[in-house]
Amino acid sequence: MKLIYNGQDIQVDGGLSLQQILVSHGATPPFAVALNGQFVPAGLLPETKPESGDSIEVLSPIQGG
Amino acid sequence: MQDITQDKLTIYGEHFDSRLLIGSALYPSPQIMQDAINSSGADIVTVSLRRQNSVAAGEDFWQLIKDTGLRVLPNTAGCHSVKEVVTLAQMCREVFQTDWIKLELIGDEYNLQPDPIGLLDATDILLKDGFKVLPYCTDDLVLCQRLADLGCEVLMPWGAPIGTGKGLINPYNLKTIRERLPEHTLIVDAGLGIPSHACQALELGYDAVLLNSAVAGAGDPVAMASAFAHAVTAGRLSYKAQAMPEKDVAAPSTPTMGMPFWHQN
């Protein structure tokens, strides 16, 4: 199925958890995740399964003013 | 003589020596960033979150910040809606392990002016969710009062639009906010360009300043960070020392009694 991962279209197998998708796309800590604009706490990543067309944001620390 | 070592900045019940909060963006190099932050004497540094595949986001930067040993204040820069700003704040809390949030909600792209209505809504949501909100706001007295009514212990009105370096464009408004909210911690956030701007903010009774571009964009950021540190100290001492009343008419400082040649011509 198609997902949007940090603004890029990706294809993944159906039924994968957010945790599995993050691992397969090389996400490296520290990061936090949002699914369709809603924050997903780290503890819920293994049990959260995106659906086709969902948007995943994986954010990490950066400079800020 | 004032003992400035006992004069602390208070943020949600925590006390800090420095009255300068510094940003981590726009420096010519990571090393200069670290050196400038150290030179500023700041106890608090601002950070943010961006997509992991974007340039410079990730572990390397985070390790540099951790190496400074400073308290981090995450921001929600770039958000344009209440939903975005709440989500980003929650993500910041998890990554940075802090319930502090510098709440930025942009209402206008031209001058990056905060959206006052959305800011109130987002502040209410985040305070109820356990955050300690430090809202970046305009210098509007009623907006600041409403934010205080919601439970904000710290307010951060702008000196001028972000990155302009114009200084305090409306000292009257800032002074009025200080007078009307005497118990709140007030921090001028954004718009400062030179150390005298920071000094002026502290002389008005503001508790601290938060800046980034004025240091990072200087020819020598490390030296400018030190200059701002001195200016903040000078401004605070000046405020505590209580300046003389301003007058419209000249008054001689040298005694006139005993003046020679008086009325001889």
mmCIF file of C-alpha atoms in Angstrom:
data_model
loop_
_atom_site.group_PDB
_atom_site.id
_atom_site.type_symbol
_atom_site.label_atom_id
_atom_site.label_comp_id
_atom_site.label_asym_id
_atom_site.label_seq_id
_atom_site.Cartn_x
_atom_site.Cartn_y
_atom_site.Cartn_z
ATOM 1 C CA MET A 1 0.000 0.000 0.000
ATOM 2 C CA LYS A 2 1.020 3.599 -0.490
ATOM 3 C CA LEU A 3 2.016 5.839 2.417
ATOM 4 C CA ILE A 4 3.529 9.283 2.666
ATOM 5 C CA TYR A 5 6.713 9.243 4.753
ATOM 6 C CA ASN A 6 8.134 12.678 5.566
ATOM 7 C CA GLY A 7 6.521 14.044 2.450
ATOM 8 C CA GLN A 8 7.680 11.254 0.131
ATOM 9 C CA ASP A 9 5.475 8.559 -1.383
ATOM 10 C CA ILE A 10 6.512 5.074 -0.273
ATOM 11 C CA GLN A 11 5.166 1.550 -0.831
ATOM 12 C CA VAL A 12 4.951 -0.899 2.057
ATOM 13 C CA ASP A 13 3.279 -4.218 2.717
ATOM 14 C CA GLY A 14 -0.133 -3.982 4.324
ATOM 15 C CA GLY A 15 -0.471 -4.789 8.010
ATOM 16 C CA LEU A 16 2.922 -3.497 9.094
ATOM 17 C CA SER A 17 3.147 -1.507 12.305
ATOM 18 C CA LEU A 18 4.562 1.974 12.499
ATOM 19 C CA GLN A 19 7.504 0.501 14.398
ATOM 20 C CA GLN A 20 8.251 -1.922 11.538
ATOM 21 C CA ILE A 21 7.937 0.802 8.912
ATOM 22 C CA LEU A 22 10.299 3.074 10.819
ATOM 23 C CA VAL A 23 12.903 0.321 11.118
ATOM 24 C CA SER A 24 12.654 -0.560 7.456
ATOM 25 C CA HIS A 25 13.181 3.085 6.493
ATOM 26 C CA GLY A 26 16.200 3.559 8.700
ATOM 27 C CA ALA A 27 14.742 5.905 11.274
ATOM 28 C CA THR A 28 17.383 6.560 13.910
ATOM 29 C CA PRO A 29 16.779 7.944 17.408
ATOM 30 C CA PRO A 30 16.117 10.483 18.672
ATOM 31 C CA PHE A 31 12.826 11.040 16.882
ATOM 32 C CA ALA A 32 9.119 11.463 17.472
ATOM 33 C CA VAL A 33 6.331 10.328 15.180
ATOM 34 C CA ALA A 34 3.021 11.729 13.995
ATOM 35 C CA LEU A 35 0.409 9.871 11.948
ATOM 36 C CA ASN A 36 -1.950 12.045 9.915
ATOM 37 C CA GLY A 37 -0.978 15.015 12.034
ATOM 38 C CA GLN A 38 -1.561 13.310 15.380
ATOM 39 C CA PHE A 39 1.295 12.546 17.742
ATOM 40 C CA VAL A 40 1.916 8.840 18.298
ATOM 41 C CA PRO A 41 3.800 8.201 21.570
ATOM 42 C CA ALA A 42 6.780 5.874 21.266
ATOM 43 C CA GLY A 43 5.040 3.238 23.332
ATOM 44 C CA LEU A 44 2.226 2.967 20.791
ATOM 45 C CA LEU A 45 4.394 2.575 17.694
ATOM 46 C CA PRO A 46 4.412 -1.259 17.767
ATOM 47 C CA GLU A 47 0.630 -1.489 17.881
ATOM 48 C CA THR A 48 -0.258 1.319 15.475
ATOM 49 C CA LYS A 49 -0.901 0.148 11.913
ATOM 50 C CA PRO A 50 -1.176 2.803 9.204
ATOM 51 C CA GLU A 51 -3.724 2.486 6.437
ATOM 52 C CA SER A 52 -3.259 3.171 2.771
ATOM 53 C CA GLY A 53 -2.780 6.874 2.069
ATOM 54 C CA ASP A 54 -1.770 7.732 5.630
ATOM 55 C CA SER A 55 0.926 10.321 6.247
ATOM 56 C CA ILE A 56 3.816 9.624 8.632
ATOM 57 C CA GLU A 57 6.061 12.346 9.998
ATOM 58 C CA VAL A 58 9.342 11.388 11.690
ATOM 59 C CA LEU A 59 10.965 14.388 13.325
ATOM 60 C CA SER A 60 14.400 14.829 14.915
ATOM 61 C CA PRO A 61 16.224 17.622 16.734
ATOM 62 C CA ILE A 62 17.425 20.581 14.739
ATOM 63 C CA GLN A 63 18.649 24.093 15.380
ATOM 64 C CA GLY A 64 16.011 26.522 16.572
ATOM 65 C CA GLY A 65 15.665 30.149 17.565
ATOM 66 C CA MET B 1 25.303 47.775 45.918
ATOM 67 C CA GLN B 2 23.065 45.146 44.350
ATOM 68 C CA ASP B 3 24.160 41.532 44.790
ATOM 69 C CA ILE B 4 23.358 40.203 41.331
ATOM 70 C CA THR B 5 24.413 36.681 42.277
ATOM 71 C CA GLN B 6 21.236 36.374 44.365
ATOM 72 C CA ASP B 7 19.046 37.869 41.652
ATOM 73 C CA LYS B 8 17.733 34.887 39.697
ATOM 74 C CA LEU B 9 15.552 34.468 36.649
ATOM 75 C CA THR B 10 12.502 32.364 37.515
ATOM 76 C CA ILE B 11 10.792 30.142 34.949
ATOM 77 C CA TYR B 12 7.900 28.074 36.277
ATOM 78 C CA GLY B 13 9.486 27.812 39.705
ATOM 79 C CA GLU B 14 13.015 27.037 38.516
ATOM 80 C CA HIS B 15 15.795 29.558 38.999
ATOM 81 C CA PHE B 16 18.586 30.509 36.598
ATOM 82 C CA ASP B 17 21.611 32.788 36.833
ATOM 83 C CA SER B 18 21.625 34.080 33.259
ATOM 84 C CA ARG B 19 18.957 36.392 31.897
ATOM 85 C CA LEU B 20 19.927 35.633 28.325
ATOM 86 C CA LEU B 21 18.253 32.756 26.481
ATOM 87 C CA ILE B 22 19.996 31.907 23.235
ATOM 88 C CA GLY B 23 19.045 30.177 20.011
ATOM 89 C CA SER B 24 21.011 27.457 18.257
ATOM 90 C CA ALA B 25 20.246 28.357 14.612
ATOM 91 C CA LEU B 26 21.968 30.209 11.783
ATOM 92 C CA TYR B 27 25.567 29.943 13.016
ATOM 93 C CA PRO B 28 28.354 29.692 10.431
ATOM 94 C CA SER B 29 29.455 26.317 11.826
ATOM 95 C CA PRO B 30 28.616 23.893 14.642
ATOM 96 C CA GLN B 31 31.827 24.856 16.443
ATOM 97 C CA ILE B 32 30.976 28.545 16.335
ATOM 98 C CA MET B 33 27.496 27.688 17.605
ATOM 99 C CA GLN B 34 28.964 25.881 20.595
ATOM 100 C CA ASP B 35 31.502 28.622 21.284
ATOM 101 C CA ALA B 36 28.917 31.376 21.013
ATOM 102 C CA ILE B 37 26.491 29.583 23.308
ATOM 103 C CA ASN B 38 29.266 29.136 25.859
ATOM 104 C CA SER B 39 30.345 32.758 25.479
ATOM 105 C CA SER B 40 26.796 33.991 26.081
ATOM 106 C CA GLY B 41 26.703 32.508 29.563
ATOM 107 C CA ALA B 42 23.153 31.359 28.835
ATOM 108 C CA ASP B 43 21.581 28.633 30.918
ATOM 109 C CA ILE B 44 18.878 27.897 28.352
ATOM 110 C CA VAL B 45 19.159 27.165 24.620
ATOM 111 C CA THR B 46 16.329 26.880 22.110
ATOM 112 C CA VAL B 47 15.963 23.938 19.711
ATOM 113 C CA SER B 48 13.361 22.571 17.324
ATOM 114 C CA LEU B 49 12.224 19.498 15.374
ATOM 115 C CA ARG B 50 12.230 18.868 11.634
ATOM 116 C CA ARG B 51 11.866 15.886 9.325
ATOM 117 C CA GLN B 52 14.616 13.364 9.878
ATOM 118 C CA ASN B 53 15.615 13.306 6.217
ATOM 119 C CA SER B 54 16.134 17.062 6.184
ATOM 120 C CA VAL B 55 19.606 18.573 6.336
ATOM 121 C CA ALA B 56 21.291 18.594 9.740
ATOM 122 C CA ALA B 57 18.380 17.095 11.688
ATOM 123 C CA GLY B 58 19.335 14.320 14.009
ATOM 124 C CA GLU B 59 21.752 12.858 16.462
ATOM 125 C CA ASP B 60 24.855 14.883 15.563
ATOM 126 C CA PHE B 61 23.197 18.204 16.299
ATOM 127 C CA TRP B 62 21.491 16.870 19.395
ATOM 128 C CA GLN B 63 24.799 15.606 20.758
ATOM 129 C CA LEU B 64 26.349 19.065 20.322
ATOM 130 C CA ILE B 65 23.512 20.605 22.298
ATOM 131 C CA LYS B 66 23.736 17.975 25.004
ATOM 132 C CA ASP B 67 27.461 18.673 25.263
ATOM 133 C CA THR B 68 26.701 22.271 26.270
ATOM 134 C CA GLY B 69 24.973 20.954 29.383
ATOM 135 C CA LEU B 70 22.304 23.621 29.091
ATOM 136 C CA ARG B 71 18.583 23.349 29.668
ATOM 137 C CA VAL B 72 16.753 23.086 26.325
ATOM 138 C CA LEU B 73 13.669 25.029 25.378
ATOM 139 C CA PRO B 74 12.012 23.460 22.313
ATOM 140 C CA ASN B 75 10.054 25.699 19.981
ATOM 141 C CA THR B 76 7.154 25.179 17.597
ATOM 142 C CA ALA B 77 8.560 27.480 14.914
ATOM 143 C CA GLY B 78 6.842 27.408 11.560
ATOM 144 C CA CYS B 79 3.444 26.156 12.714
ATOM 145 C CA HIS B 80 0.377 27.855 11.264
ATOM 146 C CA SER B 81 -2.518 26.104 12.998
ATOM 147 C CA VAL B 82 -3.534 25.063 16.475
ATOM 148 C CA LYS B 83 -3.487 21.413 15.434
ATOM 149 C CA GLU B 84 0.059 21.662 14.067
ATOM 150 C CA VAL B 85 1.384 23.492 17.084
ATOM 151 C CA VAL B 86 -0.174 21.074 19.589
ATOM 152 C CA THR B 87 1.158 18.029 17.733
ATOM 153 C CA LEU B 88 4.641 19.495 17.432
ATOM 154 C CA ALA B 89 4.669 20.426 21.126
ATOM 155 C CA GLN B 90 3.767 16.844 22.050
ATOM 156 C CA MET B 91 6.528 15.517 19.798
ATOM 157 C CA CYS B 92 9.010 17.954 21.345
ATOM 158 C CA ARG B 93 8.081 16.786 24.822
ATOM 159 C CA GLU B 94 8.893 13.193 23.934
ATOM 160 C CA VAL B 95 12.175 13.886 22.116
ATOM 161 C CA PHE B 96 13.585 16.540 24.442
ATOM 162 C CA GLN B 97 12.142 15.107 27.659
ATOM 163 C CA THR B 98 10.848 18.459 28.888
ATOM 164 C CA ASP B 99 7.412 19.914 29.477
ATOM 165 C CA TRP B 100 8.652 23.385 28.554
ATOM 166 C CA ILE B 101 7.515 24.650 25.177
ATOM 167 C CA LYS B 102 8.273 27.938 23.435
ATOM 168 C CA LEU B 103 4.926 28.266 21.725
ATOM 169 C CA GLU B 104 5.166 29.876 18.309
ATOM 170 C CA LEU B 105 2.068 30.028 16.129
ATOM 171 C CA ILE B 106 2.548 32.173 13.066
ATOM 172 C CA GLY B 107 -0.383 34.257 11.861
ATOM 173 C CA ASP B 108 1.223 36.178 9.028
ATOM 174 C CA GLU B 109 4.004 35.179 6.675
ATOM 175 C CA TYR B 110 5.178 38.710 5.940
ATOM 176 C CA ASN B 111 6.328 39.638 9.421
ATOM 177 C CA LEU B 112 5.968 36.244 11.123
ATOM 178 C CA GLN B 113 3.568 37.849 13.568
ATOM 179 C CA PRO B 114 2.026 35.431 16.070
ATOM 180 C CA ASP B 115 -1.644 34.520 15.627
ATOM 181 C CA PRO B 116 -3.094 35.837 18.906
ATOM 182 C CA ILE B 117 -6.402 33.974 18.700
ATOM 183 C CA GLY B 118 -4.912 30.620 17.832
ATOM 184 C CA LEU B 119 -2.205 31.193 20.415
ATOM 185 C CA LEU B 120 -4.785 31.460 23.181
ATOM 186 C CA ASP B 121 -6.517 28.276 22.036
ATOM 187 C CA ALA B 122 -3.258 26.332 21.773
ATOM 188 C CA THR B 123 -2.000 27.627 25.104
ATOM 189 C CA ASP B 124 -5.182 26.503 26.825
ATOM 190 C CA ILE B 125 -4.901 23.003 25.323
ATOM 191 C CA LEU B 126 -1.221 22.616 26.187
ATOM 192 C CA LEU B 127 -1.483 23.947 29.738
ATOM 193 C CA LYS B 128 -4.277 21.457 30.398
ATOM 194 C CA ASP B 129 -2.039 18.746 28.922
ATOM 195 C CA GLY B 130 0.640 19.509 31.507
ATOM 196 C CA PHE B 131 2.943 21.734 29.491
ATOM 197 C CA LYS B 132 4.704 24.761 30.878
ATOM 198 C CA VAL B 133 3.997 27.176 28.072
ATOM 199 C CA LEU B 134 6.269 30.084 27.167
ATOM 200 C CA PRO B 135 4.188 31.833 24.497
ATOM 201 C CA TYR B 136 5.830 33.979 21.845
ATOM 202 C CA CYS B 137 3.332 36.808 21.451
ATOM 203 C CA THR B 138 2.969 40.378 20.298
ATOM 204 C CA ASP B 139 3.326 43.324 22.659
ATOM 205 C CA ASP B 140 -0.449 43.561 23.123
ATOM 206 C CA LEU B 141 -1.406 44.090 26.751
ATOM 207 C CA VAL B 142 -4.784 42.367 26.573
ATOM 208 C CA LEU B 143 -3.338 39.329 24.798
ATOM 209 C CA CYS B 144 -0.702 39.053 27.511
ATOM 210 C CA GLN B 145 -3.355 39.377 30.188
ATOM 211 C CA ARG B 146 -5.435 36.621 28.582
ATOM 212 C CA LEU B 147 -2.402 34.338 28.384
ATOM 213 C CA ALA B 148 -1.693 35.057 32.037
ATOM 214 C CA ASP B 149 -5.337 34.351 32.920
ATOM 215 C CA LEU B 150 -5.011 30.923 31.280
ATOM 216 C CA GLY B 151 -2.109 30.120 33.590
ATOM 217 C CA CYS B 152 1.062 31.158 31.781
ATOM 218 C CA GLU B 153 3.690 32.166 34.326
ATOM 219 C CA VAL B 154 6.036 33.345 31.572
ATOM 220 C CA LEU B 155 5.166 35.630 28.644
ATOM 221 C CA MET B 156 7.418 36.415 25.711
ATOM 222 C CA PRO B 157 6.293 39.483 23.758
ATOM 223 C CA TRP B 158 8.326 40.405 20.723
ATOM 224 C CA GLY B 159 10.652 43.376 20.556
ATOM 225 C CA ALA B 160 10.249 43.435 16.784
ATOM 226 C CA PRO B 161 9.538 40.838 14.076
ATOM 227 C CA ILE B 162 11.830 37.803 14.092
ATOM 228 C CA GLY B 163 15.200 38.377 12.501
ATOM 229 C CA THR B 164 14.773 42.092 11.840
ATOM 230 C CA GLY B 165 17.259 43.360 14.421
ATOM 231 C CA LYS B 166 15.193 46.504 14.878
ATOM 232 C CA GLY B 167 15.203 46.438 18.661
ATOM 233 C CA LEU B 168 12.240 47.464 20.807
ATOM 234 C CA ILE B 169 9.892 49.064 18.300
ATOM 235 C CA ASN B 170 7.242 49.842 20.900
ATOM 236 C CA PRO B 171 8.786 50.423 24.326
ATOM 237 C CA TYR B 172 5.563 51.987 25.591
ATOM 238 C CA ASN B 173 3.638 48.763 25.043
ATOM 239 C CA LEU B 174 6.371 46.672 26.647
ATOM 240 C CA LYS B 175 6.539 49.016 29.619
ATOM 241 C CA THR B 176 2.768 48.869 30.061
ATOM 242 C CA ILE B 177 2.806 45.058 30.059
ATOM 243 C CA ARG B 178 5.528 45.144 32.716
ATOM 244 C CA GLU B 179 3.512 47.519 34.882
ATOM 245 C CA ARG B 180 0.258 45.590 34.497
ATOM 246 C CA LEU B 181 1.760 42.128 35.048
ATOM 247 C CA PRO B 182 4.311 42.794 37.788
ATOM 248 C CA GLU B 183 4.452 39.212 39.077
ATOM 249 C CA HIS B 184 4.928 37.416 35.772
ATOM 250 C CA THR B 185 8.244 36.536 34.217
ATOM 251 C CA LEU B 186 8.516 38.634 31.062
ATOM 252 C CA ILE B 187 11.025 37.851 28.343
ATOM 253 C CA VAL B 188 11.511 39.936 25.211
ATOM 254 C CA ASP B 189 11.703 37.406 22.412
ATOM 255 C CA ALA B 190 12.788 38.281 18.885
ATOM 256 C CA GLY B 191 13.733 41.395 16.997
ATOM 257 C CA LEU B 192 16.844 42.408 18.921
ATOM 258 C CA GLY B 193 19.882 43.418 16.893
ATOM 259 C CA ILE B 194 22.522 44.881 19.166
ATOM 260 C CA PRO B 195 23.369 44.586 22.856
ATOM 261 C CA SER B 196 21.904 47.982 23.745
ATOM 262 C CA HIS B 197 18.487 46.625 22.703
ATOM 263 C CA ALA B 198 18.849 43.875 25.280
ATOM 264 C CA CYS B 199 20.025 46.364 27.877
ATOM 265 C CA GLN B 200 16.969 48.519 27.180
ATOM 266 C CA ALA B 201 14.641 45.553 27.652
ATOM 267 C CA LEU B 202 16.172 44.762 31.031
ATOM 268 C CA GLU B 203 16.077 48.452 32.001
ATOM 269 C CA LEU B 204 12.324 48.398 31.325
ATOM 270 C CA GLY B 205 12.077 45.689 33.952
ATOM 271 C CA TYR B 206 11.937 42.690 31.667
ATOM 272 C CA ASP B 207 13.325 39.609 33.311
ATOM 273 C CA ALA B 208 15.289 38.306 30.335
ATOM 274 C CA VAL B 209 15.730 38.367 26.570
ATOM 275 C CA LEU B 210 15.705 35.537 24.061
ATOM 276 C CA LEU B 211 17.662 36.030 20.873
ATOM 277 C CA ASN B 212 19.371 34.158 18.091
ATOM 278 C CA SER B 213 19.933 36.098 14.851
ATOM 279 C CA ALA B 214 21.662 39.007 16.581
ATOM 280 C CA VAL B 215 24.432 36.679 17.719
ATOM 281 C CA ALA B 216 24.505 34.121 14.924
ATOM 282 C CA GLY B 217 24.380 36.814 12.246
ATOM 283 C CA ALA B 218 27.147 38.970 13.733
ATOM 284 C CA GLY B 219 30.567 39.132 12.123
ATOM 285 C CA ASP B 220 32.007 37.501 15.236
ATOM 286 C CA PRO B 221 29.199 35.547 16.921
ATOM 287 C CA VAL B 222 31.350 34.510 19.877
ATOM 288 C CA ALA B 223 32.288 38.092 20.721
ATOM 289 C CA MET B 224 28.726 39.291 20.164
ATOM 290 C CA ALA B 225 27.392 36.629 22.507
ATOM 291 C CA SER B 226 29.692 37.969 25.197
ATOM 292 C CA ALA B 227 28.587 41.537 24.444
ATOM 293 C CA PHE B 228 24.944 40.555 24.916
ATOM 294 C CA ALA B 229 25.792 38.845 28.195
ATOM 295 C CA HIS B 230 27.351 42.061 29.502
ATOM 296 C CA ALA B 231 24.423 44.139 28.218
ATOM 297 C CA VAL B 232 21.883 41.973 29.995
ATOM 298 C CA THR B 233 23.813 42.250 33.241
ATOM 299 C CA ALA B 234 24.100 46.024 32.843
ATOM 300 C CA GLY B 235 20.411 46.386 32.097
ATOM 301 C CA ARG B 236 19.360 44.332 35.078
ATOM 302 C CA LEU B 237 21.656 46.213 37.444
ATOM 303 C CA SER B 238 20.351 49.490 36.056
ATOM 304 C CA TYR B 239 16.747 48.439 36.629
ATOM 305 C CA LYS B 240 17.436 47.327 40.170
ATOM 306 C CA ALA B 241 19.420 50.508 40.888
ATOM 307 C CA GLN B 242 16.411 52.669 39.888
ATOM 308 C CA ALA B 243 17.323 55.323 37.352
ATOM 309 C CA MET B 244 17.045 59.033 38.114
ATOM 310 C CA PRO B 245 13.839 60.775 37.020
ATOM 311 C CA GLU B 246 14.021 62.245 33.522
ATOM 312 C CA LYS B 247 13.649 66.032 33.347
ATOM 313 C CA ASP B 248 12.875 68.489 30.576
ATOM 314 C CA VAL B 249 15.033 71.296 31.963
ATOM 315 C CA ALA B 250 18.766 71.247 32.541
ATOM 316 C CA ALA B 251 20.014 71.090 36.111
ATOM 317 C CA PRO B 252 23.700 71.707 36.881
ATOM 318 C CA SER B 253 25.578 68.934 38.576
ATOM 319 C CA THR B 254 28.448 71.127 39.809
ATOM 320 C CA PRO B 255 27.401 73.251 42.814
ATOM 321 C CA THR B 256 26.546 76.888 41.988
ATOM 322 C CA MET B 257 27.224 78.008 45.558
ATOM 323 C CA GLY B 258 30.591 79.753 45.674
ATOM 324 C CA MET B 259 30.774 80.200 41.916
ATOM 325 C CA PRO B 260 33.654 82.660 41.166
ATOM 326 C CA PHE B 261 33.212 85.771 38.992
ATOM 327 C CA TRP B 262 29.479 85.709 39.743
ATOM 328 C CA HIS B 263 27.793 88.943 38.605
ATOM 329 C CA GLN B 264 31.141 90.735 38.193
ATOM 330 C CA ASN B 265 30.399 91.841 34.623
#
